[in-house]
Coordinates of C-alpha atoms in Angstrom, one line a residue:
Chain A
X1 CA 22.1 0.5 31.3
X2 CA 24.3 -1.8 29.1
X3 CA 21.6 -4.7 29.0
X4 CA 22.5 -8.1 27.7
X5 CA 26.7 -8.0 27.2
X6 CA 28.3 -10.8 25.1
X7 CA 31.7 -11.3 24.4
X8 CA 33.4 -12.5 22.1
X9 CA 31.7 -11.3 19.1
X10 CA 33.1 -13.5 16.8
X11 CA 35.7 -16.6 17.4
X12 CA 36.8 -19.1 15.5
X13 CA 38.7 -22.3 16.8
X14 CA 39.6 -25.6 15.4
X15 CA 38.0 -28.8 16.0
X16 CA 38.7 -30.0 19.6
X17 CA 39.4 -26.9 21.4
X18 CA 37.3 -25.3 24.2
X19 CA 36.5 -21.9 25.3
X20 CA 33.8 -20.2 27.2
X21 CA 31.4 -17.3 25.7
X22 CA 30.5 -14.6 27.9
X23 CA 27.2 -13.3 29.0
X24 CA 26.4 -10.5 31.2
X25 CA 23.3 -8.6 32.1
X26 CA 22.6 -5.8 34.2
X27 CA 19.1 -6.0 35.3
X28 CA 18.9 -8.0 38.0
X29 CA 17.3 -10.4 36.0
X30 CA 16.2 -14.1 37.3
X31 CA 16.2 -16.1 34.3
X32 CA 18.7 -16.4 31.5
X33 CA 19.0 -18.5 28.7
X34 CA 21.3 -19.9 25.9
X35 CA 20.4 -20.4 22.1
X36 CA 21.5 -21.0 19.3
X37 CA 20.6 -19.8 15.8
X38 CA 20.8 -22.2 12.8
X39 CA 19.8 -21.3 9.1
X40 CA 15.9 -22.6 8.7
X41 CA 16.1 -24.1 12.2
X42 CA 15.0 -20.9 14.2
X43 CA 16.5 -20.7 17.6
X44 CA 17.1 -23.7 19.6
X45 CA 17.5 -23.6 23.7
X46 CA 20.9 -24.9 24.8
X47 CA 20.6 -24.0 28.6
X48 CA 19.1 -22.2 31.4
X49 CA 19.1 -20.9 34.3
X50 CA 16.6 -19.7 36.9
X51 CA 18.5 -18.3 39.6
X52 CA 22.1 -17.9 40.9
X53 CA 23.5 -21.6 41.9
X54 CA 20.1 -23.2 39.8
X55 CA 20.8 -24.2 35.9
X56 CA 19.0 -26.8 33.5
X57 CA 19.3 -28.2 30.4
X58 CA 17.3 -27.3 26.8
X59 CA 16.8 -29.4 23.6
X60 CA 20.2 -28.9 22.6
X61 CA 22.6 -29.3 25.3
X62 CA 25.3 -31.8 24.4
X63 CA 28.2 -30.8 23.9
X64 CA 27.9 -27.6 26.2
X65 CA 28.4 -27.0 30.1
X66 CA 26.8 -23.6 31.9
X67 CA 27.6 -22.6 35.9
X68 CA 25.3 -19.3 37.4
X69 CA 27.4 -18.0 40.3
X70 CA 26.2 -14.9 40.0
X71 CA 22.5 -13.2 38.9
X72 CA 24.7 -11.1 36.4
X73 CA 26.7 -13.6 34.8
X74 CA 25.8 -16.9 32.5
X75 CA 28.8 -18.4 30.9
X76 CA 28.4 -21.2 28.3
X77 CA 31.5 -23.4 27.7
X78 CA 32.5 -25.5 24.9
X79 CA 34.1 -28.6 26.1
X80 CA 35.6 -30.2 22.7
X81 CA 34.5 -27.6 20.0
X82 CA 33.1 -29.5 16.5
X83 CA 32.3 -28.0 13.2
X84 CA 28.4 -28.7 13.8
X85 CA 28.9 -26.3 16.8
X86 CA 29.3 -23.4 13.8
X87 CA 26.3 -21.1 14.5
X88 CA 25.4 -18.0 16.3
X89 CA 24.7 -18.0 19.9
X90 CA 22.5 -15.2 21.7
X91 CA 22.3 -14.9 25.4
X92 CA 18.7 -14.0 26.7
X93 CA 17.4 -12.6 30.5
X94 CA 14.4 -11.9 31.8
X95 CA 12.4 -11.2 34.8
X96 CA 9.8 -14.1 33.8
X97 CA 9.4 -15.4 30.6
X98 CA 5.4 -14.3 29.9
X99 CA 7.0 -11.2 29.8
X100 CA 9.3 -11.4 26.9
X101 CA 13.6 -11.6 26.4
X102 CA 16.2 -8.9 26.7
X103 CA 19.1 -10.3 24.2
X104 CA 22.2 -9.7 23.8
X105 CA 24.0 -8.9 20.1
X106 CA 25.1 -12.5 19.8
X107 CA 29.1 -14.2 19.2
X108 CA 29.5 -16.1 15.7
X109 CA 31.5 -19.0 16.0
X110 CA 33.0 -20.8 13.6
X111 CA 34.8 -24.4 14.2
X112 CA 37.3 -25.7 11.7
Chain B
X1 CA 3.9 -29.8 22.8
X2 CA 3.7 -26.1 21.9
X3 CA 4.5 -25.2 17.9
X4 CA 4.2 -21.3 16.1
X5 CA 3.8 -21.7 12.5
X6 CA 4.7 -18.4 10.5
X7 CA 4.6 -17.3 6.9
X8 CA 7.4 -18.1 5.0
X9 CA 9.6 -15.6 3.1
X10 CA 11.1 -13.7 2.2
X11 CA 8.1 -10.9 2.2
X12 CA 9.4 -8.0 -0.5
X13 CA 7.5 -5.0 -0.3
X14 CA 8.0 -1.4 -2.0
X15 CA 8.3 1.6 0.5
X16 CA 4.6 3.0 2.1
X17 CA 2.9 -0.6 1.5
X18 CA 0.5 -2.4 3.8
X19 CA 2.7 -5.2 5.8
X20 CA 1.1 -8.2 7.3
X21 CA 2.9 -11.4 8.5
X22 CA 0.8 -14.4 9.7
X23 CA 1.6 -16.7 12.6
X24 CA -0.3 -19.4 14.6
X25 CA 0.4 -21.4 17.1
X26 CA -0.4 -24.3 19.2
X27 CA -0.5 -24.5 23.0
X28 CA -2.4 -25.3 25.7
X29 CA -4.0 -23.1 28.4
X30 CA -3.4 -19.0 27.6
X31 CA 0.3 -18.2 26.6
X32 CA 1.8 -14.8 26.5
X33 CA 2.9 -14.0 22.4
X34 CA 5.7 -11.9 21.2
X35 CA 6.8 -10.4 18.1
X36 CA 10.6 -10.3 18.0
X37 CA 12.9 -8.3 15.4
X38 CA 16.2 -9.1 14.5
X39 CA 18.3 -6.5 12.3
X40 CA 21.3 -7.8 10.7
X41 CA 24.0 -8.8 12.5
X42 CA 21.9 -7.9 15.8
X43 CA 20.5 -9.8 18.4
X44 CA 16.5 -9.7 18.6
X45 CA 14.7 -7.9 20.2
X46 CA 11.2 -7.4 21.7
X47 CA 8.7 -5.9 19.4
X48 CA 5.5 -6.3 20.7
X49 CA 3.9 -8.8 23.3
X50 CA 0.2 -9.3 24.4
X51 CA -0.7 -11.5 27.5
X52 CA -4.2 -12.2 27.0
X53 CA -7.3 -12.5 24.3
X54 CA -8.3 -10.0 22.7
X55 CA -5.4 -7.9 23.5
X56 CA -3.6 -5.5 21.4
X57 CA 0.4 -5.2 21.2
X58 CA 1.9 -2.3 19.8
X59 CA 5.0 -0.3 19.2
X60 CA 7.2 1.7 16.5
X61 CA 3.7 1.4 14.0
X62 CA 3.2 -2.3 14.0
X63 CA 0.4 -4.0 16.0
X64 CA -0.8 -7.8 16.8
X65 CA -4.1 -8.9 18.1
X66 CA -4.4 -12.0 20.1
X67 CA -6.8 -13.7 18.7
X68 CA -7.6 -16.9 20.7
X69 CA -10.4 -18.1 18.2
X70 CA -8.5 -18.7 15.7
X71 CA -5.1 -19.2 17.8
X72 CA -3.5 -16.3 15.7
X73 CA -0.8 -13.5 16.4
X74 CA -0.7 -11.6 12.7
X75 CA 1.7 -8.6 12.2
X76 CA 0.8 -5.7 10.6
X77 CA 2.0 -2.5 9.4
X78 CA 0.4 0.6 7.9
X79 CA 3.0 2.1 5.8
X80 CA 6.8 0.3 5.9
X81 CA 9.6 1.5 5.9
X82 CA 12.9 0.6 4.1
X83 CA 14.5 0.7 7.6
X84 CA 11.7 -1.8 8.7
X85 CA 13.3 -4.5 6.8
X86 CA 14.5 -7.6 9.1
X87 CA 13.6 -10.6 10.2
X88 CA 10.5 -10.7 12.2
X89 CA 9.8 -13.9 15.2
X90 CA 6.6 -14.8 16.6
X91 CA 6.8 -16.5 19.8
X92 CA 4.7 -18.1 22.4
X93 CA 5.2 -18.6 26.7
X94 CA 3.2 -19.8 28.9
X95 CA 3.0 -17.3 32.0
X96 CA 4.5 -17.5 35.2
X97 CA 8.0 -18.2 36.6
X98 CA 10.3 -19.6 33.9
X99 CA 8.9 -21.4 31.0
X100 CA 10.0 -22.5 27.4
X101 CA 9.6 -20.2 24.7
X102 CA 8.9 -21.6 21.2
X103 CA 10.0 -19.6 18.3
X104 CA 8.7 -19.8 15.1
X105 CA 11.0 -20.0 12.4
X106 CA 11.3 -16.2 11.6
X107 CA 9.9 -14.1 8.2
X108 CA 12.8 -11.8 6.3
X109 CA 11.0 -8.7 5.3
X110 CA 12.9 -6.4 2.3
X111 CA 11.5 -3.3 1.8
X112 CA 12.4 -1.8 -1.4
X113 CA 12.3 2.2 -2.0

């Protein structure tokens, strides 16, 4: 039972490129979530989803796109990376949110 | 909207000593409330939850009451341990389906031998 994947674990890319970071979970788990971690900010929601085919935006979602084809998978794609895009992004599933987060080990990404 | 308020650190504590980290929050109705654990360099991960008032989370030594009087979630530990030291995260959802989850800012415990 691997959990919450992520990949890549680190990245770094200049200022205007894109790529996609990689979530996976094996639980058969509704709802998945993207945040990001910021010194003295906490952790910020970027996107979710509830359900295959069925995502929504969080407080923070400029800048990023997500797609749910499939209950395992939750990419999150940078469109145009910028250096305020620096942080560390986790990848979070659960069956229903009242019942707590399964995480995954995070990707730090630095944008020069 | 909803907030969690926690103690600011870092907490320093020698090996064996009593741990507590305060948080409190603001919602409306009953939420569910988590303590969350991040090692370094780790993702976070559940610690304890508790659904309802009066309840007690527990697990791995540490336990929280839900205390809806005061709207409080406190951490505590007996006796820490060096490999205890981390950053702790209270948290609050409401129940049901998918809902937002405010995190609090997070508390860096060092626990010194």
């Amino acid at each position: 039972n691997a959990g919450v994947t992520q990949t890549p674990k680190f990245q770094v890319l200049k200022t205007g490129q894109s790529m996609t970071l990689q979530c996976a979970q094996d639980m058969n788990h509704e709802y998945m979530s993207w945040y990001r971690q910021d010194p003295g900010m906490g952790l910020r929601l970027i996107h979710y989803s509830v359900g295959a085919g069925i995502t929504d935006q969080g407080e923070v979602p400029n800048g990023y796109n997500v797609s749910r084809s499939t209950t395992e998978d939750f990419p999150l794609r940078l469109l145009s990376a910028a250096p305020s895009q620096t942080s560390v992004y986790f990848c979070a599933s659960s069956y229903g949110t009242g019942l707590g987060y399964t995480f995954g080990s995070g990707t730090r990404l630095t944008v020069v | 909207g909803d907030s969690v308020t926690q103690m600011e650190g870092p907490v320093t504590l020698s090996e064996e000593a009593f741990l507590t980290i305060n948080c409190t929050y603001t919602a409306t109705g009953y939420p569910s409330l988590f303590w969350y654990v991040q090692y370094p360099g780790e993702g976070l991960q559940l610690l304890l939850k508790a659904t309802k008032a009066d309840d007690k989370g527990s697990n791995k030594g540490f336990e929280a009451t839900y205390r809806k009087e005061t709207t409080s979630f406190h951490l505590e530990k007996g006796s820490v341990q060096v490999s205890d030291s981390a950053v702790y995260f209270c948290a609050l959802s409401a129940q049901g389906g998918y809902q937002k989850v405010t995190f609090g800012t997070g508390t860096k415990l060092q626990v010194i031998p």
